[in-house]
Short mmCIF file of C-alpha atoms in Angstrom, two decimals:
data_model
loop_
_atom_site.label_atom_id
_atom_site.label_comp_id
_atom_site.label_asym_id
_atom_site.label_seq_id
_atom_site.Cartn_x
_atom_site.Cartn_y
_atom_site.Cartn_z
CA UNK A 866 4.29 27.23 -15.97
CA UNK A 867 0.71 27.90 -14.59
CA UNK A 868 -0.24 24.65 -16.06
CA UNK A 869 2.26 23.00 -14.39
CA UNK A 870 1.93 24.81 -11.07
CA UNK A 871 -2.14 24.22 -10.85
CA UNK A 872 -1.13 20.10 -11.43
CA UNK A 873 0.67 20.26 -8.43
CA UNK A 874 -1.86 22.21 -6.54
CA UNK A 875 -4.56 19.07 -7.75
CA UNK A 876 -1.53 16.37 -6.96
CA UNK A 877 -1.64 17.94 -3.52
CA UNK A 878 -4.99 18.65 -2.81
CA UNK A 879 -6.04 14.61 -3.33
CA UNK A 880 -2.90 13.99 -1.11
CA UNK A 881 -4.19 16.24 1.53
CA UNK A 882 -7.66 14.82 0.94
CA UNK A 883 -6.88 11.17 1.15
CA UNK A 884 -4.09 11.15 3.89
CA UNK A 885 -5.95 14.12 6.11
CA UNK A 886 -6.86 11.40 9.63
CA UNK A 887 -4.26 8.58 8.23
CA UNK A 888 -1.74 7.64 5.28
CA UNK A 889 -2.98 5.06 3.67
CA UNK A 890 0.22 2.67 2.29
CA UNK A 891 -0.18 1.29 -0.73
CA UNK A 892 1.12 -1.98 -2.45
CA UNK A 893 4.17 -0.55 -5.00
CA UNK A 894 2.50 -0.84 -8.47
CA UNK A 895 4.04 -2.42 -11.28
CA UNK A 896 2.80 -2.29 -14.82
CA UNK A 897 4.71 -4.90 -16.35
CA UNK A 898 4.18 -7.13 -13.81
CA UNK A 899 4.93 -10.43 -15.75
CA UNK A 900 8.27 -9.77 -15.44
CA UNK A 901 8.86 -9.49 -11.71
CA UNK A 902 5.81 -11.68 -10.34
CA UNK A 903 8.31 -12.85 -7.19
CA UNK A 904 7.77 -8.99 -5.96
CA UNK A 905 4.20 -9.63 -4.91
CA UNK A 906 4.11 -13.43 -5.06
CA UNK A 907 6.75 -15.37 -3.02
CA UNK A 908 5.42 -18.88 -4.91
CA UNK A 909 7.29 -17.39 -7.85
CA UNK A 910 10.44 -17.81 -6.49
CA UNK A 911 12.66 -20.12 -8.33
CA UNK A 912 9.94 -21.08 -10.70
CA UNK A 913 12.27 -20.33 -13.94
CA UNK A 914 14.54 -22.69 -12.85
CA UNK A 915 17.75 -20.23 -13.24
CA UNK A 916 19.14 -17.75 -11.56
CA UNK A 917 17.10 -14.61 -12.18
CA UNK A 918 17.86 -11.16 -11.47
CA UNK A 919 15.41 -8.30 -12.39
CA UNK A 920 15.46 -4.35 -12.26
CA UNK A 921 12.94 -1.84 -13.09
CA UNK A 922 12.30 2.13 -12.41
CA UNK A 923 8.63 3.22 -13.09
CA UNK A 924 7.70 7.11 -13.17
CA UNK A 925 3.90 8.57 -13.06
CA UNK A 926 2.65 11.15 -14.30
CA UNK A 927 5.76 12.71 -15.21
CA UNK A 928 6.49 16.29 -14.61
CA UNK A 929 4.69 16.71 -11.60
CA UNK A 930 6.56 17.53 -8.10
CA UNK A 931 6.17 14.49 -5.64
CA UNK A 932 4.87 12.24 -8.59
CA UNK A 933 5.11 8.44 -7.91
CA UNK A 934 8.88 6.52 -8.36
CA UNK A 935 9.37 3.17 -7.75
CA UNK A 936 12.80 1.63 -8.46
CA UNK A 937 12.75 -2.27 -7.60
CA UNK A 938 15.50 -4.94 -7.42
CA UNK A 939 15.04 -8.67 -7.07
CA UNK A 940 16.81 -11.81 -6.98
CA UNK A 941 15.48 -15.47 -7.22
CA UNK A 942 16.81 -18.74 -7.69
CA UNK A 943 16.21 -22.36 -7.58
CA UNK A 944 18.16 -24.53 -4.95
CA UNK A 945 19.67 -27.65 -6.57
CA UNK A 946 18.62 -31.16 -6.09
CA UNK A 947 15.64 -29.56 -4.15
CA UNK A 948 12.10 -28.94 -4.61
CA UNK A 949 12.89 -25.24 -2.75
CA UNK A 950 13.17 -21.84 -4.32
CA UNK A 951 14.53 -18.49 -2.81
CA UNK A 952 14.55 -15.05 -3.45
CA UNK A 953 15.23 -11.07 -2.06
CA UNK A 954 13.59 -8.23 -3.67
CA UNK A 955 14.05 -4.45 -2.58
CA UNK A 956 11.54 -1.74 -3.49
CA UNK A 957 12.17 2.27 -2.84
CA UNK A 958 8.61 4.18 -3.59
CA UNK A 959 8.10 7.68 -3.34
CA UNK A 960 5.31 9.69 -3.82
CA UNK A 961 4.39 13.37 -2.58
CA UNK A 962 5.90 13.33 1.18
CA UNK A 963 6.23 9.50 1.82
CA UNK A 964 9.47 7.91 0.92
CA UNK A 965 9.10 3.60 2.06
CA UNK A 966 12.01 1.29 1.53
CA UNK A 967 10.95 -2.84 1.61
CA UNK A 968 12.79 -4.99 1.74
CA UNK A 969 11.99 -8.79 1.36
CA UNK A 970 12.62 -12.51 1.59
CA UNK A 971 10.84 -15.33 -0.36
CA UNK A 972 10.80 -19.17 -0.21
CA UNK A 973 8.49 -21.18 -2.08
CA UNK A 974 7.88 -25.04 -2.38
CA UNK A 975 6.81 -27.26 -5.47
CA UNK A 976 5.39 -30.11 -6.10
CA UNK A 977 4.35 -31.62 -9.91
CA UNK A 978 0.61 -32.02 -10.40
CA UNK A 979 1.09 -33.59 -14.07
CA UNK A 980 3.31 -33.98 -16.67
CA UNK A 981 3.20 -30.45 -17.58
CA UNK A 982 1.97 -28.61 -14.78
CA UNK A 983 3.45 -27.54 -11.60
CA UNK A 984 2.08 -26.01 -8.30
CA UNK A 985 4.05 -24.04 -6.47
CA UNK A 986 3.43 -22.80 -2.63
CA UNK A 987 5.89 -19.86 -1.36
CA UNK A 988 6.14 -17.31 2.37
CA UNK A 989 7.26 -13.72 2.50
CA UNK A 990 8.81 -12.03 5.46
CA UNK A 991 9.17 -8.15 4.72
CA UNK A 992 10.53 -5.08 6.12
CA UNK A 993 9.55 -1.55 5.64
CA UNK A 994 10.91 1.51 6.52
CA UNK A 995 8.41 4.54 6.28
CA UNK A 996 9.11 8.40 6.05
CA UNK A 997 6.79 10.98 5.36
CA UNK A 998 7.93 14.93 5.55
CA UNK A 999 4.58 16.53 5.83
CA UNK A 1000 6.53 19.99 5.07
CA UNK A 1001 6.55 18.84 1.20
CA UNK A 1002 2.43 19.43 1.75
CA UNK A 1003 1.28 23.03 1.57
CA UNK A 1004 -0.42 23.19 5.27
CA UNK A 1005 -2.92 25.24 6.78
CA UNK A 1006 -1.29 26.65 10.27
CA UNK A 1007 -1.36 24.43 13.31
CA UNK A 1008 -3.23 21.62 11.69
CA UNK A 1009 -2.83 18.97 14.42
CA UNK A 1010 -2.59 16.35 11.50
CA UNK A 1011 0.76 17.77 9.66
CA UNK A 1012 2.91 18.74 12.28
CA UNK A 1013 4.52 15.32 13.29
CA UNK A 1014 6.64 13.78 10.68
CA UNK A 1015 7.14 9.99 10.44
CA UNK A 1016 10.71 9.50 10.36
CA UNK A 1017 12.20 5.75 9.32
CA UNK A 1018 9.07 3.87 10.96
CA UNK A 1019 9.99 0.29 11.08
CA UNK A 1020 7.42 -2.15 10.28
CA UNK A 1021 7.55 -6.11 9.66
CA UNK A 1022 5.36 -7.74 7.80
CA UNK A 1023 4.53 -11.54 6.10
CA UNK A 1024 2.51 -12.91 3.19
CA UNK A 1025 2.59 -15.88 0.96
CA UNK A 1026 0.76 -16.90 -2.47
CA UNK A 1027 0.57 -19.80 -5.08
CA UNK A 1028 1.60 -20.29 -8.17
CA UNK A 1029 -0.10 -23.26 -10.44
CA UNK A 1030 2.01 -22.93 -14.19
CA UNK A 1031 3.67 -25.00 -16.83
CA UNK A 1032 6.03 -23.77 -19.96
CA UNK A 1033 3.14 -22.14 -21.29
CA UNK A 1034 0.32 -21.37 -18.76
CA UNK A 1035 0.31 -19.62 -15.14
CA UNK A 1036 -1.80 -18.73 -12.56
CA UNK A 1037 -1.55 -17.16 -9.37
CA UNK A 1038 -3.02 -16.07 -6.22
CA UNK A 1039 -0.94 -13.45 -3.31
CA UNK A 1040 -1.39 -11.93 0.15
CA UNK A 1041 1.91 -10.15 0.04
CA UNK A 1042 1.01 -8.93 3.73
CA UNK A 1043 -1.09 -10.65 5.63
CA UNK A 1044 -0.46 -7.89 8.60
CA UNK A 1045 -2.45 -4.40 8.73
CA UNK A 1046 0.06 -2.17 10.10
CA UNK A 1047 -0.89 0.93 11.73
CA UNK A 1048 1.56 3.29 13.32
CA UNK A 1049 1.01 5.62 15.71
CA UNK A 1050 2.11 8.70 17.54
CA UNK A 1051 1.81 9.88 20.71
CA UNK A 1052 0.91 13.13 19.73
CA UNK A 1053 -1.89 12.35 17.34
CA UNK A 1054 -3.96 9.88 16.04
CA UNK A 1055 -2.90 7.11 13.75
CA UNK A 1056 -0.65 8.49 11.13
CA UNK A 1057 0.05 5.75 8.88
CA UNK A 1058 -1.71 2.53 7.68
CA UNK A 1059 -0.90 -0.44 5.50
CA UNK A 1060 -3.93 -2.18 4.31
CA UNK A 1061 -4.42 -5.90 3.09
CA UNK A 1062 -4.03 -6.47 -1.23
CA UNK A 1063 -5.16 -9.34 -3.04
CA UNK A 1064 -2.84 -10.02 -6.17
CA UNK A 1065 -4.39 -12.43 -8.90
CA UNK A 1066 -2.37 -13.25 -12.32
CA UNK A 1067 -2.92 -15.68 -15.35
CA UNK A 1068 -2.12 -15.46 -18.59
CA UNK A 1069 -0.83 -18.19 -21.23
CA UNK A 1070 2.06 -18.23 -24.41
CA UNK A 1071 0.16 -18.61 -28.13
CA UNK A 1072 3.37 -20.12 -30.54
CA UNK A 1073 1.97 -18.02 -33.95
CA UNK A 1074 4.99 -19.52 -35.36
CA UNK A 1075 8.55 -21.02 -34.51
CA UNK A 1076 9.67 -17.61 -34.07
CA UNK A 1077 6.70 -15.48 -32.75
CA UNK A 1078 5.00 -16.18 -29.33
CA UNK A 1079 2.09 -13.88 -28.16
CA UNK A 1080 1.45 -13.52 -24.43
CA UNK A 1081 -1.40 -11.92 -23.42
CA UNK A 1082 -2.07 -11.68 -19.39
#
């Protein structure tokens, strides 16, 4: 129990330390990313040439009060007799006070650059919905920085990203928002930020044999 109790005293103390003159956003993380690429790369969209539907809930550091969650949804299709793809994703992630809701719409366009390869250009337009309950934070009295909280701060946002792949190969290069969003308050300073991320993937299939395929990335 003390173990337990001192974590969340260190969770909270680098949340206090990190977020005391702004919250910093941060990009949802996803560790098995080559499943759900469309999520931070709208180029993906429709690249599988089906309709694809994907859903994944990630926990951190498990056991530990205001821990990150992120539960995702997404959606992505081809259109037929088109060169145009489409897709919707939604992301919830929570971690100590914030709780952000995004939601977002992808297009992507592609052209063939051989017989086996394919490049693929795609936009994102995104909407985020911010809360953060500064009471979950143990406070010092009448700190000026904790006493407002952010309640369902709407922010838009865009990005867009490429996608070069064939059957067996992809890269990929993503702004998923191109926008720094800071929000403000008029009785402090700024309270929350979202900063710019850079997401770049590759990786390629190895056939070992007609029924095993390897896929490092």
């Amino acid at each position: 129990m003390k173990i337990k109790k001192l974590s969340n005293q260190i969770l909270y103390t680098w949340l206090f330390l990190t977020g005391s003159i702004a919250v910093a956003q941060q990009d949802s993380q996803f560790t098995q990313y080559m499943y759900n690429p469309v999520n931070f790369n709208p180029a993906y969209a429709g690249s599988r040439e089906v309709l694809s539907i994907f859903g994944m809930h990630r926990t951190q550091w498990v056991g530990l009060d205001g821990a990150p969650v992120t539960n995702t949804v997404s959606m992505h299709t081809p259109i037929t007799n088109s060169d145009l793809g489409i897709g919707v994703s939604f992301v919830n992630d929570r971690i100590g006070p914030s709780d952000e809701n995004t939601i977002s719409a992808d297009i992507s366009y592609t052209v063939p650059t051989s017989d086996y390869f394919k490049l693929a250009f795609g936009l994102k337009a995104t909407a985020n919905l911010l809360n953060v309950d500064y009471t979950k934070l143990t406070q010092q009295p009448g700190d000026p920085e904790l006493q407002y909280n952010i309640d369902n701060r709407f922010s838009p946002n865009i990005g867009a990203g490429v996608f070069w792949y064939s059957e067996t190969t992809y890269v990929g290069l993503s702004v998923p928002n191109f926008l720094e969003t800071r929000h403000f308050d008029g009785e402090i300073n700024s309270v929350a930020r979202e900063k710019m991320h850079y997401h770049f993937i590759g990786g390629h299939v190895f056939e070992l044999n007609p029924d095993l395929k390897f896929k490092p990335s």
